[in-house]
Amino acid sequence: MGSRRRDRRELLKSGAAMVGGLTFGAVMPAMGQTPSPTFIRGNKDQIAYGDRSHFVTSVRIPHGGRPSPDPFGLVFHVATPLQDSVGVITPSSLHYVATTRGSFIPDIDPREHRLMIHGMVDRPLTFTIEDLKRLPSVTRLHFIECAGNRSTPKAKTIQESHGMTSCAEWTGVLLSTLLKECGVKGGASWFVAEGAEEVKGASSMPLAKAMDDVIVAYGMNGEPVRPQQGFPLRLMVPGFEGIFSTKYLRRIKLVDRYYMNYNDYGHLRQDANETALGYQVGPKSVITFPSAGQQLSGKGFYEISGLAWSGGGAIRRVEVSTDDGKHWMDAEIKATPQRRAHTRFGCPWNWDGKETVLLSRCTDELGQVQPTLAQVAKFFNVPLGEVPGLDNTIQPWRIASDGSVQNGHA
Ligand SMILES: Nc1nc2c(c(=O)[nH]1)N[C@H]1C(S)=C(S)[C@@H](COP(=O)(O)O)O[C@H]1N2
Ligand SMILES: [Mo]
């Protein structure tokens, strides 16, 4: 034991030298062995389908202070616990949910479900889920983000300010593959996608997007899409506002103009500037650790960790500031950034114990740079609290000298 302990000390010392300033207080020196565990008794349920550890308690919360579900069991709006996230995949059980149509979550028998493609096509076709599974598939990582995902001074945690975005691995057939089967008629320029609820929740989208990277998805994170995410079939429209990713997808109609739909009432805005920003999500990043509501245990070394994403494509660069924007340094991007997917970044930080503000800012493959709230407010010529459209602004986290972390907008 004694010699092992010495080895560990040596290791910590050389580690400290490498990162330049990792103080012993930041890592527990010379730990003993982990005590022998008690054991979880297996039962039949755990054999058939696994559970997470009962020590892991991270959960979703209702978004925006409204009860979810409401007293009638309707309307789910729940936010992902980004503060606890590691890597880039949101576990399906923690994926955010936005079901805005005032309806229950449909309970659809996949054997009965059909997708109809019609309108300005040579051959209207109807597909079963089995039909779709016979066709060439794609598997891609993509985020979804609700247009209502905005940081306000009231948000006490990153789950409240940023939790209406998640990232999953989606499997399905490219919509372009299905449209080639149907044959697109000349003059078709838009398509309308409709879900199976009683209020259809349809959206109009440009046909060019359909031919680019839209997926008709039956798989999510290695299993069938979950009911809250649109079982048995959903549209995944990478990089567009979440509302366009129609769940319970049952009909796609090719048309020659923008069709007004349910989603236009109350969701798309009246103002032309805003509407123009309404499709593609801008470059956005946020530090998930340390973030508001978390507590640093003392000065010394930490890895700042966060997520970056853009509707414009892959993330090319993330910068972090640990002094409220006076200096910026390049963060490390943790894996090959995928197009229109959450990208994990990290940045070493030696906290001196003084009050400061942490910021992150990303740039996407188009060269678009994430703006500050002040820049966007100036662009629209409105007060800070009234910035319209999707909020992709830089999030400041304020570190107090006691190590507590607060929303810098508060
Ligand atoms: N059929 C249908 N599709 C829908 C919705 C809905 O209520 N019904 N909500 C939309 C909204 S507002 C968003 S932000 C995304 C959310 O997808 P998620 O619940 O899988 O996170 O789905 C969109 N697709
Ligand atoms: Mo949404």
mmCIF file with all atom_site columns, N, CA, C and O and ligand atoms in Angstrom, residues 95-101 144 146 195 197 228-229 234 242-243 245-248, ligand 1:
data_model
loop_
_atom_site.group_PDB
_atom_site.id
_atom_site.type_symbol
_atom_site.label_atom_id
_atom_site.label_alt_id
_atom_site.label_comp_id
_atom_site.label_asym_id
_atom_site.label_entity_id
_atom_site.label_seq_id
_atom_site.pdbx_PDB_ins_code
_atom_site.Cartn_x
_atom_site.Cartn_y
_atom_site.Cartn_z
_atom_site.occupancy
_atom_site.B_iso_or_equiv
_atom_site.pdbx_formal_charge
_atom_site.auth_seq_id
_atom_site.auth_comp_id
_atom_site.auth_asym_id
_atom_site.auth_atom_id
_atom_site.pdbx_PDB_model_num
ATOM   1   N N   . HIS A 1 95  ? -34.364 13.484 -23.327 1.00 0.00 ? 95  HIS A N   1
ATOM   2   C CA  . HIS A 1 95  ? -34.516 14.387 -24.485 1.00 0.00 ? 95  HIS A CA  1
ATOM   3   C C   . HIS A 1 95  ? -35.633 15.381 -24.173 1.00 0.00 ? 95  HIS A C   1
ATOM   4   O O   . HIS A 1 95  ? -36.646 15.012 -23.590 1.00 0.00 ? 95  HIS A O   1
ATOM   5   N N   . TYR A 1 96  ? -35.446 16.640 -24.539 1.00 0.00 ? 96  TYR A N   1
ATOM   6   C CA  . TYR A 1 96  ? -36.513 17.617 -24.290 1.00 0.00 ? 96  TYR A CA  1
ATOM   7   C C   . TYR A 1 96  ? -37.755 17.214 -25.084 1.00 0.00 ? 96  TYR A C   1
ATOM   8   O O   . TYR A 1 96  ? -37.670 16.452 -26.051 1.00 0.00 ? 96  TYR A O   1
ATOM   9   N N   . VAL A 1 97  ? -38.902 17.693 -24.640 1.00 0.00 ? 97  VAL A N   1
ATOM   10  C CA  . VAL A 1 97  ? -40.164 17.395 -25.330 1.00 0.00 ? 97  VAL A CA  1
ATOM   11  C C   . VAL A 1 97  ? -40.923 18.697 -25.519 1.00 0.00 ? 97  VAL A C   1
ATOM   12  O O   . VAL A 1 97  ? -41.065 19.477 -24.574 1.00 0.00 ? 97  VAL A O   1
ATOM   13  N N   . ALA A 1 98  ? -41.388 18.944 -26.735 1.00 0.00 ? 98  ALA A N   1
ATOM   14  C CA  . ALA A 1 98  ? -42.291 20.066 -26.986 1.00 0.00 ? 98  ALA A CA  1
ATOM   15  C C   . ALA A 1 98  ? -43.458 19.514 -27.779 1.00 0.00 ? 98  ALA A C   1
ATOM   16  O O   . ALA A 1 98  ? -43.312 19.124 -28.928 1.00 0.00 ? 98  ALA A O   1
ATOM   17  N N   . THR A 1 99  ? -44.573 19.405 -27.119 1.00 0.00 ? 99  THR A N   1
ATOM   18  C CA  . THR A 1 99  ? -45.790 18.935 -27.785 1.00 0.00 ? 99  THR A CA  1
ATOM   19  C C   . THR A 1 99  ? -46.816 20.023 -27.573 1.00 0.00 ? 99  THR A C   1
ATOM   20  O O   . THR A 1 99  ? -47.407 20.149 -26.514 1.00 0.00 ? 99  THR A O   1
ATOM   21  N N   . THR A 1 100 ? -46.953 20.834 -28.605 1.00 0.00 ? 100 THR A N   1
ATOM   22  C CA  . THR A 1 100 ? -47.580 22.150 -28.447 1.00 0.00 ? 100 THR A CA  1
ATOM   23  C C   . THR A 1 100 ? -49.021 22.182 -28.900 1.00 0.00 ? 100 THR A C   1
ATOM   24  O O   . THR A 1 100 ? -49.664 23.205 -28.803 1.00 0.00 ? 100 THR A O   1
ATOM   25  N N   . ARG A 1 101 ? -49.514 21.089 -29.421 1.00 0.00 ? 101 ARG A N   1
ATOM   26  C CA  . ARG A 1 101 ? -50.812 21.159 -30.099 1.00 0.00 ? 101 ARG A CA  1
ATOM   27  C C   . ARG A 1 101 ? -52.005 21.048 -29.158 1.00 0.00 ? 101 ARG A C   1
ATOM   28  O O   . ARG A 1 101 ? -53.129 20.902 -29.611 1.00 0.00 ? 101 ARG A O   1
ATOM   29  N N   . ILE A 1 144 ? -31.981 19.065 -31.981 1.00 0.00 ? 144 ILE A N   1
ATOM   30  C CA  . ILE A 1 144 ? -33.232 19.797 -32.222 1.00 0.00 ? 144 ILE A CA  1
ATOM   31  C C   . ILE A 1 144 ? -33.239 20.909 -31.185 1.00 0.00 ? 144 ILE A C   1
ATOM   32  O O   . ILE A 1 144 ? -32.748 20.728 -30.070 1.00 0.00 ? 144 ILE A O   1
ATOM   33  N N   . CYS A 1 146 ? -35.978 24.022 -29.748 1.00 0.00 ? 146 CYS A N   1
ATOM   34  C CA  . CYS A 1 146 ? -37.255 24.731 -29.796 1.00 0.00 ? 146 CYS A CA  1
ATOM   35  C C   . CYS A 1 146 ? -36.996 26.227 -29.909 1.00 0.00 ? 146 CYS A C   1
ATOM   36  O O   . CYS A 1 146 ? -36.069 26.750 -29.280 1.00 0.00 ? 146 CYS A O   1
ATOM   37  N N   . GLY A 1 195 ? -48.584 15.934 -38.988 1.00 0.00 ? 195 GLY A N   1
ATOM   38  C CA  . GLY A 1 195 ? -48.576 14.871 -37.984 1.00 0.00 ? 195 GLY A CA  1
ATOM   39  C C   . GLY A 1 195 ? -49.947 14.253 -37.818 1.00 0.00 ? 195 GLY A C   1
ATOM   40  O O   . GLY A 1 195 ? -50.928 14.714 -38.406 1.00 0.00 ? 195 GLY A O   1
ATOM   41  N N   . GLU A 1 197 ? -51.874 13.937 -35.070 1.00 0.00 ? 197 GLU A N   1
ATOM   42  C CA  . GLU A 1 197 ? -52.775 14.365 -34.006 1.00 0.00 ? 197 GLU A CA  1
ATOM   43  C C   . GLU A 1 197 ? -54.028 14.997 -34.579 1.00 0.00 ? 197 GLU A C   1
ATOM   44  O O   . GLU A 1 197 ? -54.077 15.346 -35.749 1.00 0.00 ? 197 GLU A O   1
ATOM   45  N N   . GLN A 1 228 ? -42.747 10.177 -27.050 1.00 0.00 ? 228 GLN A N   1
ATOM   46  C CA  . GLN A 1 228 ? -42.704 11.626 -26.853 1.00 0.00 ? 228 GLN A CA  1
ATOM   47  C C   . GLN A 1 228 ? -41.952 12.330 -27.982 1.00 0.00 ? 228 GLN A C   1
ATOM   48  O O   . GLN A 1 228 ? -42.093 13.533 -28.178 1.00 0.00 ? 228 GLN A O   1
ATOM   49  N N   . GLN A 1 229 ? -41.133 11.569 -28.726 1.00 0.00 ? 229 GLN A N   1
ATOM   50  C CA  . GLN A 1 229 ? -40.374 12.155 -29.841 1.00 0.00 ? 229 GLN A CA  1
ATOM   51  C C   . GLN A 1 229 ? -41.020 11.866 -31.191 1.00 0.00 ? 229 GLN A C   1
ATOM   52  O O   . GLN A 1 229 ? -40.474 12.248 -32.216 1.00 0.00 ? 229 GLN A O   1
ATOM   53  N N   . ARG A 1 234 ? -41.017 10.243 -37.466 1.00 0.00 ? 234 ARG A N   1
ATOM   54  C CA  . ARG A 1 234 ? -40.977 11.700 -37.386 1.00 0.00 ? 234 ARG A CA  1
ATOM   55  C C   . ARG A 1 234 ? -40.108 12.243 -38.499 1.00 0.00 ? 234 ARG A C   1
ATOM   56  O O   . ARG A 1 234 ? -39.221 11.543 -39.020 1.00 0.00 ? 234 ARG A O   1
ATOM   57  N N   . GLY A 1 242 ? -37.100 23.635 -34.089 1.00 0.00 ? 242 GLY A N   1
ATOM   58  C CA  . GLY A 1 242 ? -37.675 22.329 -33.758 1.00 0.00 ? 242 GLY A CA  1
ATOM   59  C C   . GLY A 1 242 ? -39.072 22.099 -34.297 1.00 0.00 ? 242 GLY A C   1
ATOM   60  O O   . GLY A 1 242 ? -39.435 20.975 -34.651 1.00 0.00 ? 242 GLY A O   1
ATOM   61  N N   . ILE A 1 243 ? -39.857 23.146 -34.372 1.00 0.00 ? 243 ILE A N   1
ATOM   62  C CA  . ILE A 1 243 ? -41.262 22.989 -34.764 1.00 0.00 ? 243 ILE A CA  1
ATOM   63  C C   . ILE A 1 243 ? -41.417 22.359 -36.143 1.00 0.00 ? 243 ILE A C   1
ATOM   64  O O   . ILE A 1 243 ? -42.443 21.745 -36.440 1.00 0.00 ? 243 ILE A O   1
ATOM   65  N N   . SER A 1 245 ? -39.708 19.834 -37.279 1.00 0.00 ? 245 SER A N   1
ATOM   66  C CA  . SER A 1 245 ? -39.456 18.385 -37.228 1.00 0.00 ? 245 SER A CA  1
ATOM   67  C C   . SER A 1 245 ? -40.736 17.664 -36.793 1.00 0.00 ? 245 SER A C   1
ATOM   68  O O   . SER A 1 245 ? -40.870 17.251 -35.637 1.00 0.00 ? 245 SER A O   1
ATOM   69  N N   . THR A 1 246 ? -41.644 17.509 -37.734 1.00 0.00 ? 246 THR A N   1
ATOM   70  C CA  . THR A 1 246 ? -42.991 16.994 -37.463 1.00 0.00 ? 246 THR A CA  1
ATOM   71  C C   . THR A 1 246 ? -42.963 15.579 -36.895 1.00 0.00 ? 246 THR A C   1
ATOM   72  O O   . THR A 1 246 ? -42.414 14.665 -37.518 1.00 0.00 ? 246 THR A O   1
ATOM   73  N N   . LYS A 1 247 ? -43.577 15.434 -35.709 1.00 0.00 ? 247 LYS A N   1
ATOM   74  C CA  . LYS A 1 247 ? -43.672 14.109 -35.078 1.00 0.00 ? 247 LYS A CA  1
ATOM   75  C C   . LYS A 1 247 ? -44.921 13.403 -35.573 1.00 0.00 ? 247 LYS A C   1
ATOM   76  O O   . LYS A 1 247 ? -45.827 14.035 -36.117 1.00 0.00 ? 247 LYS A O   1
ATOM   77  N N   . TYR A 1 248 ? -44.999 12.077 -35.368 1.00 0.00 ? 248 TYR A N   1
ATOM   78  C CA  . TYR A 1 248 ? -46.172 11.277 -35.781 1.00 0.00 ? 248 TYR A CA  1
ATOM   79  C C   . TYR A 1 248 ? -46.482 11.548 -37.249 1.00 0.00 ? 248 TYR A C   1
ATOM   80  O O   . TYR A 1 248 ? -47.631 11.673 -37.654 1.00 0.00 ? 248 TYR A O   1
HETATM 81  N N1  . LIG B 2 .   ? -46.826 16.319 -34.606 1.00 0.00 ? 1   LIG B N1  1
HETATM 82  C C1  . LIG B 2 .   ? -46.132 17.184 -33.862 1.00 0.00 ? 1   LIG B C1  1
HETATM 83  N N2  . LIG B 2 .   ? -44.879 17.498 -34.237 1.00 0.00 ? 1   LIG B N2  1
HETATM 84  C C2  . LIG B 2 .   ? -44.162 18.376 -33.504 1.00 0.00 ? 1   LIG B C2  1
HETATM 85  C C3  . LIG B 2 .   ? -44.706 18.989 -32.349 1.00 0.00 ? 1   LIG B C3  1
HETATM 86  C C4  . LIG B 2 .   ? -46.017 18.624 -31.960 1.00 0.00 ? 1   LIG B C4  1
HETATM 87  O O1  . LIG B 2 .   ? -46.547 19.087 -30.955 1.00 0.00 ? 1   LIG B O1  1
HETATM 88  N N3  . LIG B 2 .   ? -46.691 17.714 -32.752 1.00 0.00 ? 1   LIG B N3  1
HETATM 89  N N4  . LIG B 2 .   ? -43.933 19.901 -31.648 1.00 0.00 ? 1   LIG B N4  1
HETATM 90  C C5  . LIG B 2 .   ? -42.901 20.589 -32.431 1.00 0.00 ? 1   LIG B C5  1
HETATM 91  C C6  . LIG B 2 .   ? -42.021 21.428 -31.627 1.00 0.00 ? 1   LIG B C6  1
HETATM 92  S S1  . LIG B 2 .   ? -42.619 22.964 -31.166 1.00 0.00 ? 1   LIG B S1  1
HETATM 93  C C7  . LIG B 2 .   ? -40.721 21.082 -31.374 1.00 0.00 ? 1   LIG B C7  1
HETATM 94  S S2  . LIG B 2 .   ? -39.646 22.171 -30.641 1.00 0.00 ? 1   LIG B S2  1
HETATM 95  C C8  . LIG B 2 .   ? -40.207 19.727 -31.707 1.00 0.00 ? 1   LIG B C8  1
HETATM 96  C C9  . LIG B 2 .   ? -39.756 19.046 -30.431 1.00 0.00 ? 1   LIG B C9  1
HETATM 97  O O2  . LIG B 2 .   ? -39.306 17.749 -30.661 1.00 0.00 ? 1   LIG B O2  1
HETATM 98  P P1  . LIG B 2 .   ? -39.083 16.794 -29.394 1.00 0.00 ? 1   LIG B P1  1
HETATM 99  O O3  . LIG B 2 .   ? -40.343 16.847 -28.549 1.00 0.00 ? 1   LIG B O3  1
HETATM 100 O O4  . LIG B 2 .   ? -38.799 15.451 -29.940 1.00 0.00 ? 1   LIG B O4  1
HETATM 101 O O5  . LIG B 2 .   ? -37.927 17.340 -28.619 1.00 0.00 ? 1   LIG B O5  1
HETATM 102 O O6  . LIG B 2 .   ? -41.191 18.909 -32.325 1.00 0.00 ? 1   LIG B O6  1
HETATM 103 C C10 . LIG B 2 .   ? -42.054 19.593 -33.224 1.00 0.00 ? 1   LIG B C10 1
HETATM 104 N N5  . LIG B 2 .   ? -42.888 18.641 -33.897 1.00 0.00 ? 1   LIG B N5  1
#
